[in-house]
Amino acid sequence: MIESLPKVFSALADDTRWRILARLGEGPASASALARELPVSRQAIVKHLDVLRAVGLVESQERGREVVYRAVGGRLSDVARDLERIGSVWEQRLSRIKHMAERDG
Amino acid sequence: MIESLPKVFSALADDTRWRILARLGEGPASASALARELPVSRQAIVKHLDVLRAVGLVESQERGREVVYRAVGGRLSDVARDLERIGSVWEQRLSRIKHMAERDG
DNA sequence: CTTATGTGCAACTCCAGAGTTGCACATGAG
DNA sequence: CTCATGTGCAACTCTGGAGTTGCACATAAG
């Protein structure tokens, strides 16, 4: 679980991919449609969609001759849960160390 | 808020930075100490710590002649909250679109 | 049928950033 | 004081990945 996090973050690290995700968050779209709305070529869009699909943030479905993509919000929620868990563990450890330091002077 | 997310994820996208964070999650440490425990040079560690500090995932404090770093779990929880919010919005929109399609279909 | 539109594959450019080495300087430890 | 240890700054290499162009192919639209 935690092993796969860097991959997901790598996917979320790119501005263009965020724009794509934000757009797909409004509703499904094809690569060509996205290329018309964003200032990048269709081929670049496809590469980004491949990356997003590889980490489960996007799903694709063939519709006629088109390939329609849609954002997977549930995947984002999963990542959020992992992060929250890790962050709280850090906080607990840090406060425990602080208390020990204060006690020992 | 969402504008800063790509920066944070870019910081979290690197394996070495993740190892550094995991180590700091166990307790504070200096750059030299981290360099001894990880298979990278101290200078590389410092660069990573600068990146992590820039996005609030790590804080530094001068202790004598050393500079001690510690992980900021709260920052991670903030990011988690943002992600959860965004993901749930996507899910709501998608289900609404699906229902409309079924009704009209 | 003919054409416009959507995809897939491949080769290429380009640059950010991860990591290195080297050196100079400061300061706690002995 | 003397020396080991911790830092800071700078220049350099090198690889991954973002974006591009070009071409071939498939298929809905007219």
PDB file of C-alpha atoms (C1' of nucleotides) in Angstrom:
ATOM      1  CA  MET A   1       0.000   0.000   0.000  1.00  0.00           C
ATOM      2  CA  ILE A   2       2.564   2.522   1.127  1.00  0.00           C
ATOM      3  CA  GLU A   3       4.927   1.094  -1.476  1.00  0.00           C
ATOM      4  CA  SER A   4       2.664   2.319  -4.265  1.00  0.00           C
ATOM      5  CA  LEU A   5       2.306   5.838  -2.913  1.00  0.00           C
ATOM      6  CA  PRO A   6       5.351   7.342  -4.650  1.00  0.00           C
ATOM      7  CA  LYS A   7       3.924   6.157  -8.002  1.00  0.00           C
ATOM      8  CA  VAL A   8       0.616   7.881  -7.349  1.00  0.00           C
ATOM      9  CA  PHE A   9       2.355  11.048  -6.193  1.00  0.00           C
ATOM     10  CA  SER A  10       4.535  11.015  -9.253  1.00  0.00           C
ATOM     11  CA  ALA A  11       1.349  10.915 -11.307  1.00  0.00           C
ATOM     12  CA  LEU A  12      -0.127  13.804  -9.320  1.00  0.00           C
ATOM     13  CA  ALA A  13       3.075  15.864  -9.465  1.00  0.00           C
ATOM     14  CA  ASP A  14       2.489  17.247 -12.958  1.00  0.00           C
ATOM     15  CA  ASP A  15       0.500  20.447 -13.562  1.00  0.00           C
ATOM     16  CA  THR A  16      -0.892  19.311 -16.882  1.00  0.00           C
ATOM     17  CA  ARG A  17      -2.127  16.050 -15.363  1.00  0.00           C
ATOM     18  CA  TRP A  18      -3.906  18.039 -12.663  1.00  0.00           C
ATOM     19  CA  ARG A  19      -5.610  20.133 -15.318  1.00  0.00           C
ATOM     20  CA  ILE A  20      -6.660  16.937 -17.047  1.00  0.00           C
ATOM     21  CA  LEU A  21      -7.957  15.490 -13.786  1.00  0.00           C
ATOM     22  CA  ALA A  22      -9.778  18.714 -12.920  1.00  0.00           C
ATOM     23  CA  ARG A  23     -11.427  18.644 -16.345  1.00  0.00           C
ATOM     24  CA  LEU A  24     -12.387  14.980 -16.034  1.00  0.00           C
ATOM     25  CA  GLY A  25     -13.760  15.781 -12.593  1.00  0.00           C
ATOM     26  CA  GLU A  26     -16.387  17.857 -14.381  1.00  0.00           C
ATOM     27  CA  GLY A  27     -17.306  14.936 -16.598  1.00  0.00           C
ATOM     28  CA  PRO A  28     -15.938  12.240 -18.954  1.00  0.00           C
ATOM     29  CA  ALA A  29     -14.094  13.207 -22.152  1.00  0.00           C
ATOM     30  CA  SER A  30     -11.971  11.767 -24.958  1.00  0.00           C
ATOM     31  CA  ALA A  31      -8.298  12.495 -25.522  1.00  0.00           C
ATOM     32  CA  SER A  32      -9.052  14.584 -28.592  1.00  0.00           C
ATOM     33  CA  ALA A  33     -11.651  16.606 -26.683  1.00  0.00           C
ATOM     34  CA  LEU A  34      -9.150  17.263 -23.906  1.00  0.00           C
ATOM     35  CA  ALA A  35      -6.526  18.287 -26.456  1.00  0.00           C
ATOM     36  CA  ARG A  36      -8.935  20.888 -27.810  1.00  0.00           C
ATOM     37  CA  GLU A  37      -9.504  22.368 -24.365  1.00  0.00           C
ATOM     38  CA  LEU A  38      -5.931  22.276 -23.116  1.00  0.00           C
ATOM     39  CA  PRO A  39      -2.814  23.868 -24.650  1.00  0.00           C
ATOM     40  CA  VAL A  40      -1.072  20.561 -25.347  1.00  0.00           C
ATOM     41  CA  SER A  41      -1.085  18.083 -28.191  1.00  0.00           C
ATOM     42  CA  ARG A  42      -3.351  15.031 -28.200  1.00  0.00           C
ATOM     43  CA  GLN A  43      -0.361  12.704 -28.079  1.00  0.00           C
ATOM     44  CA  ALA A  44       0.851  14.395 -24.917  1.00  0.00           C
ATOM     45  CA  ILE A  45      -2.644  14.106 -23.430  1.00  0.00           C
ATOM     46  CA  VAL A  46      -2.705  10.389 -24.191  1.00  0.00           C
ATOM     47  CA  LYS A  47       0.632   9.881 -22.443  1.00  0.00           C
ATOM     48  CA  HIS A  48      -0.700  11.654 -19.371  1.00  0.00           C
ATOM     49  CA  LEU A  49      -3.885   9.601 -19.412  1.00  0.00           C
ATOM     50  CA  ASP A  50      -1.804   6.413 -19.606  1.00  0.00           C
ATOM     51  CA  VAL A  51       0.099   7.505 -16.503  1.00  0.00           C
ATOM     52  CA  LEU A  52      -3.105   8.358 -14.638  1.00  0.00           C
ATOM     53  CA  ARG A  53      -4.731   5.095 -15.646  1.00  0.00           C
ATOM     54  CA  ALA A  54      -1.694   3.094 -14.512  1.00  0.00           C
ATOM     55  CA  VAL A  55      -2.201   4.318 -10.949  1.00  0.00           C
ATOM     56  CA  GLY A  56      -5.984   3.989 -11.017  1.00  0.00           C
ATOM     57  CA  LEU A  57      -6.816   7.684 -11.005  1.00  0.00           C
ATOM     58  CA  VAL A  58      -8.564   7.432 -14.360  1.00  0.00           C
ATOM     59  CA  GLU A  59     -10.579   4.773 -16.167  1.00  0.00           C
ATOM     60  CA  SER A  60     -11.166   4.423 -19.893  1.00  0.00           C
ATOM     61  CA  GLN A  61     -14.044   2.994 -21.914  1.00  0.00           C
ATOM     62  CA  GLU A  62     -14.399   2.571 -25.663  1.00  0.00           C
ATOM     63  CA  ARG A  63     -17.497   4.327 -26.961  1.00  0.00           C
ATOM     64  CA  GLY A  64     -17.933   3.806 -30.663  1.00  0.00           C
ATOM     65  CA  ARG A  65     -14.640   4.768 -32.236  1.00  0.00           C
ATOM     66  CA  GLU A  66     -13.799   7.058 -29.330  1.00  0.00           C
ATOM     67  CA  VAL A  67     -12.087   6.260 -26.053  1.00  0.00           C
ATOM     68  CA  VAL A  68     -13.767   8.092 -23.198  1.00  0.00           C
ATOM     69  CA  TYR A  69     -11.905   8.719 -19.951  1.00  0.00           C
ATOM     70  CA  ARG A  70     -13.324   9.503 -16.528  1.00  0.00           C
ATOM     71  CA  ALA A  71     -11.792  10.451 -13.181  1.00  0.00           C
ATOM     72  CA  VAL A  72     -11.880   7.920 -10.343  1.00  0.00           C
ATOM     73  CA  GLY A  73     -12.560   9.912  -7.181  1.00  0.00           C
ATOM     74  CA  GLY A  74     -12.533   6.814  -5.037  1.00  0.00           C
ATOM     75  CA  ARG A  75      -8.876   6.236  -5.806  1.00  0.00           C
ATOM     76  CA  LEU A  76      -8.079   9.747  -4.594  1.00  0.00           C
ATOM     77  CA  SER A  77      -9.969   9.082  -1.383  1.00  0.00           C
ATOM     78  CA  ASP A  78      -7.916   5.927  -0.825  1.00  0.00           C
ATOM     79  CA  VAL A  79      -4.696   7.905  -1.143  1.00  0.00           C
ATOM     80  CA  ALA A  80      -6.105  10.526   1.225  1.00  0.00           C
ATOM     81  CA  ARG A  81      -6.793   7.855   3.831  1.00  0.00           C
ATOM     82  CA  ASP A  82      -3.227   6.520   3.610  1.00  0.00           C
ATOM     83  CA  LEU A  83      -1.786  10.003   3.973  1.00  0.00           C
ATOM     84  CA  GLU A  84      -3.969  10.832   6.949  1.00  0.00           C
ATOM     85  CA  ARG A  85      -2.890   7.621   8.650  1.00  0.00           C
ATOM     86  CA  ILE A  86       0.808   8.247   8.089  1.00  0.00           C
ATOM     87  CA  GLY A  87       0.596  11.879   9.140  1.00  0.00           C
ATOM     88  CA  SER A  88      -1.131  11.088  12.412  1.00  0.00           C
ATOM     89  CA  VAL A  89       1.454   8.420  13.238  1.00  0.00           C
ATOM     90  CA  TRP A  90       4.228  10.997  12.770  1.00  0.00           C
ATOM     91  CA  GLU A  91       2.442  13.439  15.026  1.00  0.00           C
ATOM     92  CA  GLN A  92       1.999  10.844  17.754  1.00  0.00           C
ATOM     93  CA  ARG A  93       5.661   9.815  17.671  1.00  0.00           C
ATOM     94  CA  LEU A  94       6.853  13.427  17.645  1.00  0.00           C
ATOM     95  CA  SER A  95       4.721  14.434  20.633  1.00  0.00           C
ATOM     96  CA  ARG A  96       5.877  11.347  22.535  1.00  0.00           C
ATOM     97  CA  ILE A  97       9.522  12.249  21.892  1.00  0.00           C
ATOM     98  CA  LYS A  98       8.852  15.818  22.976  1.00  0.00           C
ATOM     99  CA  HIS A  99       7.275  14.658  26.237  1.00  0.00           C
ATOM    100  CA  MET A 100      10.228  12.371  26.965  1.00  0.00           C
ATOM    101  CA  ALA A 101      12.646  15.237  26.328  1.00  0.00           C
ATOM    102  CA  GLU A 102      10.721  17.528  28.684  1.00  0.00           C
ATOM    103  CA  ARG A 103      10.514  14.859  31.383  1.00  0.00           C
ATOM    104  CA  ASP A 104      14.243  14.099  31.199  1.00  0.00           C
ATOM    105  CA  GLY A 105      14.996  17.821  31.135  1.00  0.00           C
TER     106      GLY A 105
ATOM    107  CA  MET B   1      -5.108  25.538  -1.899  1.00  0.00           C
ATOM    108  CA  ILE B   2      -5.490  23.205  -4.837  1.00  0.00           C
ATOM    109  CA  GLU B   3      -2.910  25.345  -6.632  1.00  0.00           C
ATOM    110  CA  SER B   4      -0.243  24.213  -4.186  1.00  0.00           C
ATOM    111  CA  LEU B   5      -1.050  20.517  -4.430  1.00  0.00           C
ATOM    112  CA  PRO B   6       1.161  19.760  -7.438  1.00  0.00           C
ATOM    113  CA  LYS B   7       4.131  21.229  -5.540  1.00  0.00           C
ATOM    114  CA  VAL B   8       3.499  18.993  -2.541  1.00  0.00           C
ATOM    115  CA  PHE B   9       3.043  15.929  -4.705  1.00  0.00           C
ATOM    116  CA  SER B  10       6.168  16.748  -6.628  1.00  0.00           C
ATOM    117  CA  ALA B  11       7.968  16.739  -3.286  1.00  0.00           C
ATOM    118  CA  LEU B  12       6.375  13.413  -2.370  1.00  0.00           C
ATOM    119  CA  ALA B  13       7.050  11.846  -5.774  1.00  0.00           C
ATOM    120  CA  ASP B  14      10.695  11.031  -5.090  1.00  0.00           C
ATOM    121  CA  ASP B  15      11.643   7.709  -3.492  1.00  0.00           C
ATOM    122  CA  THR B  16      14.627   9.121  -1.637  1.00  0.00           C
ATOM    123  CA  ARG B  17      12.542  11.946  -0.178  1.00  0.00           C
ATOM    124  CA  TRP B  18       9.986   9.396   0.904  1.00  0.00           C
ATOM    125  CA  ARG B  19      12.708   7.412   2.683  1.00  0.00           C
ATOM    126  CA  ILE B  20      13.872  10.610   4.350  1.00  0.00           C
ATOM    127  CA  LEU B  21      10.334  11.381   5.479  1.00  0.00           C
ATOM    128  CA  ALA B  22       9.827   7.848   6.750  1.00  0.00           C
ATOM    129  CA  ARG B  23      13.059   8.150   8.739  1.00  0.00           C
ATOM    130  CA  LEU B  24      12.102  11.568  10.146  1.00  0.00           C
ATOM    131  CA  GLY B  25       8.727  10.082  11.025  1.00  0.00           C
ATOM    132  CA  GLU B  26      10.604   7.926  13.529  1.00  0.00           C
ATOM    133  CA  GLY B  27      12.231  10.988  15.067  1.00  0.00           C
ATOM    134  CA  PRO B  28      14.241  14.165  14.300  1.00  0.00           C
ATOM    135  CA  ALA B  29      17.695  13.942  12.693  1.00  0.00           C
ATOM    136  CA  SER B  30      20.405  16.077  11.088  1.00  0.00           C
ATOM    137  CA  ALA B  31      21.381  15.987   7.415  1.00  0.00           C
ATOM    138  CA  SER B  32      24.676  14.262   8.220  1.00  0.00           C
ATOM    139  CA  ALA B  33      22.908  11.655  10.324  1.00  0.00           C
ATOM    140  CA  LEU B  34      20.490  10.962   7.476  1.00  0.00           C
ATOM    141  CA  ALA B  35      23.373  10.714   5.026  1.00  0.00           C
ATOM    142  CA  ARG B  36      24.920   8.008   7.221  1.00  0.00           C
ATOM    143  CA  GLU B  37      21.722   5.958   7.216  1.00  0.00           C
ATOM    144  CA  LEU B  38      20.777   6.391   3.561  1.00  0.00           C
ATOM    145  CA  PRO B  39      22.801   5.500   0.457  1.00  0.00           C
ATOM    146  CA  VAL B  40      23.124   9.104  -0.764  1.00  0.00           C
ATOM    147  CA  SER B  41      25.516  11.944  -0.132  1.00  0.00           C
ATOM    148  CA  ARG B  42      24.869  14.602   2.519  1.00  0.00           C
ATOM    149  CA  GLN B  43      24.620  17.311  -0.146  1.00  0.00           C
ATOM    150  CA  ALA B  44      21.872  15.359  -1.897  1.00  0.00           C
ATOM    151  CA  ILE B  45      20.070  14.923   1.428  1.00  0.00           C
ATOM    152  CA  VAL B  46      20.215  18.664   2.055  1.00  0.00           C
ATOM    153  CA  LYS B  47      18.691  19.386  -1.344  1.00  0.00           C
ATOM    154  CA  HIS B  48      15.851  17.000  -0.584  1.00  0.00           C
ATOM    155  CA  LEU B  49      15.299  18.566   2.830  1.00  0.00           C
ATOM    156  CA  ASP B  50      15.122  22.005   1.211  1.00  0.00           C
ATOM    157  CA  VAL B  51      12.416  20.742  -1.125  1.00  0.00           C
ATOM    158  CA  LEU B  52      10.451  19.165   1.717  1.00  0.00           C
ATOM    159  CA  ARG B  53      10.768  22.280   3.861  1.00  0.00           C
ATOM    160  CA  ALA B  54       9.579  24.495   1.002  1.00  0.00           C
ATOM    161  CA  VAL B  55       6.237  22.685   0.978  1.00  0.00           C
ATOM    162  CA  GLY B  56       5.923  22.482   4.761  1.00  0.00           C
ATOM    163  CA  LEU B  57       6.455  18.741   5.109  1.00  0.00           C
ATOM    164  CA  VAL B  58       9.576  19.248   7.207  1.00  0.00           C
ATOM    165  CA  GLU B  59      10.756  21.825   9.716  1.00  0.00           C
ATOM    166  CA  SER B  60      14.322  22.647  10.725  1.00  0.00           C
ATOM    167  CA  GLN B  61      15.831  23.923  13.942  1.00  0.00           C
ATOM    168  CA  GLU B  62      19.423  24.873  14.757  1.00  0.00           C
ATOM    169  CA  ARG B  63      20.699  22.876  17.705  1.00  0.00           C
ATOM    170  CA  GLY B  64      24.198  23.905  18.608  1.00  0.00           C
ATOM    171  CA  ARG B  65      26.202  23.635  15.391  1.00  0.00           C
ATOM    172  CA  GLU B  66      23.787  21.084  13.981  1.00  0.00           C
ATOM    173  CA  VAL B  67      20.588  21.625  12.040  1.00  0.00           C
ATOM    174  CA  VAL B  68      17.935  19.166  13.149  1.00  0.00           C
ATOM    175  CA  TYR B  69      14.985  18.342  10.891  1.00  0.00           C
ATOM    176  CA  ARG B  70      11.641  16.845  11.848  1.00  0.00           C
ATOM    177  CA  ALA B  71       8.623  15.655   9.865  1.00  0.00           C
ATOM    178  CA  VAL B  72       5.433  17.706  10.006  1.00  0.00           C
ATOM    179  CA  GLY B  73       2.590  15.194  10.104  1.00  0.00           C
ATOM    180  CA  GLY B  74      -0.022  17.927  10.284  1.00  0.00           C
ATOM    181  CA  ARG B  75       0.920  19.130   6.839  1.00  0.00           C
ATOM    182  CA  LEU B  76       0.348  15.639   5.476  1.00  0.00           C
ATOM    183  CA  SER B  77      -3.076  15.547   7.114  1.00  0.00           C
ATOM    184  CA  ASP B  78      -3.947  18.876   5.463  1.00  0.00           C
ATOM    185  CA  VAL B  79      -3.087  17.448   2.052  1.00  0.00           C
ATOM    186  CA  ALA B  80      -5.137  14.349   2.867  1.00  0.00           C
ATOM    187  CA  ARG B  81      -8.156  16.496   3.670  1.00  0.00           C
ATOM    188  CA  ASP B  82      -7.864  18.379   0.366  1.00  0.00           C
ATOM    189  CA  LEU B  83      -7.625  15.121  -1.574  1.00  0.00           C
ATOM    190  CA  GLU B  84     -10.605  13.592   0.180  1.00  0.00           C
ATOM    191  CA  ARG B  85     -12.683  16.674  -0.610  1.00  0.00           C
ATOM    192  CA  ILE B  86     -11.725  16.692  -4.282  1.00  0.00           C
ATOM    193  CA  GLY B  87     -12.259  12.964  -4.683  1.00  0.00           C
ATOM    194  CA  SER B  88     -15.732  13.045  -3.190  1.00  0.00           C
ATOM    195  CA  VAL B  89     -16.744  15.936  -5.440  1.00  0.00           C
ATOM    196  CA  TRP B  90     -15.686  13.932  -8.473  1.00  0.00           C
ATOM    197  CA  GLU B  91     -17.711  10.942  -7.293  1.00  0.00           C
ATOM    198  CA  GLN B  92     -20.824  13.051  -6.759  1.00  0.00           C
ATOM    199  CA  ARG B  93     -20.597  14.646 -10.201  1.00  0.00           C
ATOM    200  CA  LEU B  94     -19.949  11.324 -11.899  1.00  0.00           C
ATOM    201  CA  SER B  95     -22.901   9.598 -10.244  1.00  0.00           C
ATOM    202  CA  ARG B  96     -25.151  12.531 -11.129  1.00  0.00           C
ATOM    203  CA  ILE B  97     -24.082  12.313 -14.774  1.00  0.00           C
ATOM    204  CA  LYS B  98     -24.677   8.568 -14.755  1.00  0.00           C
ATOM    205  CA  HIS B  99     -28.186   8.998 -13.372  1.00  0.00           C
ATOM    206  CA  MET B 100     -29.025  11.580 -16.014  1.00  0.00           C
ATOM    207  CA  ALA B 101     -27.759   9.262 -18.729  1.00  0.00           C
ATOM    208  CA  GLU B 102     -29.866   6.376 -17.422  1.00  0.00           C
ATOM    209  CA  ARG B 103     -32.976   8.561 -17.142  1.00  0.00           C
ATOM    210  CA  ASP B 104     -32.575   9.974 -20.653  1.00  0.00           C
ATOM    211  CA  GLY B 105     -31.193   6.743 -22.135  1.00  0.00           C
TER     212      GLY B 105
ATOM    213  C1'  DC C   1     -17.686   6.010 -51.902  1.00  0.00           C
ATOM    214  C1'  DT C   2     -15.314   9.973 -49.937  1.00  0.00           C
ATOM    215  C1'  DT C   3     -13.892  12.675 -46.159  1.00  0.00           C
ATOM    216  C1'  DA C   4     -13.248  14.388 -41.766  1.00  0.00           C
ATOM    217  C1'  DT C   5     -12.241  13.029 -37.211  1.00  0.00           C
ATOM    218  C1'  DG C   6     -10.215   9.952 -33.525  1.00  0.00           C
ATOM    219  C1'  DT C   7      -6.343   6.725 -32.386  1.00  0.00           C
ATOM    220  C1'  DG C   8      -1.891   4.378 -32.144  1.00  0.00           C
ATOM    221  C1'  DC C   9       3.009   4.130 -32.730  1.00  0.00           C
ATOM    222  C1'  DA C  10       7.597   6.033 -33.143  1.00  0.00           C
ATOM    223  C1'  DA C  11      11.451   9.135 -33.204  1.00  0.00           C
ATOM    224  C1'  DC C  12      13.179  13.381 -31.721  1.00  0.00           C
ATOM    225  C1'  DT C  13      14.205  17.672 -28.792  1.00  0.00           C
ATOM    226  C1'  DC C  14      14.797  19.729 -24.402  1.00  0.00           C
ATOM    227  C1'  DC C  15      15.175  20.729 -19.667  1.00  0.00           C
ATOM    228  C1'  DA C  16      14.352  20.049 -14.764  1.00  0.00           C
ATOM    229  C1'  DG C  17      16.187  17.744 -11.105  1.00  0.00           C
ATOM    230  C1'  DA C  18      18.690  13.843  -8.698  1.00  0.00           C
ATOM    231  C1'  DG C  19      23.192  12.790  -7.520  1.00  0.00           C
ATOM    232  C1'  DT C  20      28.093  13.513  -7.472  1.00  0.00           C
ATOM    233  C1'  DT C  21      32.682  15.625  -6.223  1.00  0.00           C
ATOM    234  C1'  DG C  22      35.512  19.339  -4.391  1.00  0.00           C
ATOM    235  C1'  DC C  23      36.548  23.011  -1.420  1.00  0.00           C
ATOM    236  C1'  DA C  24      36.042  26.427   2.249  1.00  0.00           C
ATOM    237  C1'  DC C  25      34.431  27.525   6.700  1.00  0.00           C
ATOM    238  C1'  DA C  26      32.558  27.101  11.387  1.00  0.00           C
ATOM    239  C1'  DT C  27      32.337  25.006  15.824  1.00  0.00           C
ATOM    240  C1'  DG C  28      31.764  21.341  19.447  1.00  0.00           C
ATOM    241  C1'  DA C  29      34.803  17.621  21.451  1.00  0.00           C
ATOM    242  C1'  DG C  30      39.259  15.977  23.383  1.00  0.00           C
TER     243       DG C  30
ATOM    244  C1'  DC D   1      44.953  24.588  21.132  1.00  0.00           C
ATOM    245  C1'  DT D   2      43.984  20.836  17.774  1.00  0.00           C
ATOM    246  C1'  DC D   3      41.128  18.020  15.262  1.00  0.00           C
ATOM    247  C1'  DA D   4      37.136  15.748  13.901  1.00  0.00           C
ATOM    248  C1'  DT D   5      32.583  16.646  12.503  1.00  0.00           C
ATOM    249  C1'  DG D   6      28.656  19.354  10.500  1.00  0.00           C
ATOM    250  C1'  DT D   7      27.407  22.892   6.983  1.00  0.00           C
ATOM    251  C1'  DG D   8      27.211  25.824   2.871  1.00  0.00           C
ATOM    252  C1'  DC D   9      28.166  26.856  -1.831  1.00  0.00           C
ATOM    253  C1'  DA D  10      29.296  25.736  -6.569  1.00  0.00           C
ATOM    254  C1'  DA D  11      30.116  23.246 -10.775  1.00  0.00           C
ATOM    255  C1'  DC D  12      29.394  19.157 -13.203  1.00  0.00           C
ATOM    256  C1'  DT D  13      27.183  14.772 -15.178  1.00  0.00           C
ATOM    257  C1'  DC D  14      23.341  12.281 -16.590  1.00  0.00           C
ATOM    258  C1'  DT D  15      18.888  10.287 -16.908  1.00  0.00           C
ATOM    259  C1'  DG D  16      13.769  10.612 -16.924  1.00  0.00           C
ATOM    260  C1'  DG D  17       9.955  12.542 -18.628  1.00  0.00           C
ATOM    261  C1'  DA D  18       7.112  16.306 -20.872  1.00  0.00           C
ATOM    262  C1'  DG D  19       6.110  17.874 -25.253  1.00  0.00           C
ATOM    263  C1'  DT D  20       6.544  17.892 -30.178  1.00  0.00           C
ATOM    264  C1'  DT D  21       6.058  16.380 -35.118  1.00  0.00           C
ATOM    265  C1'  DG D  22       5.094  12.931 -38.630  1.00  0.00           C
ATOM    266  C1'  DC D  23       2.819   9.081 -40.463  1.00  0.00           C
ATOM    267  C1'  DA D  24      -0.376   5.193 -40.864  1.00  0.00           C
ATOM    268  C1'  DC D  25      -4.754   3.294 -39.888  1.00  0.00           C
ATOM    269  C1'  DA D  26      -9.611   2.918 -38.529  1.00  0.00           C
ATOM    270  C1'  DT D  27     -14.298   4.438 -38.598  1.00  0.00           C
ATOM    271  C1'  DA D  28     -18.438   7.528 -38.021  1.00  0.00           C
ATOM    272  C1'  DA D  29     -20.467  11.177 -40.989  1.00  0.00           C
ATOM    273  C1'  DG D  30     -21.923  13.279 -45.456  1.00  0.00           C
TER     274       DG D  30
END
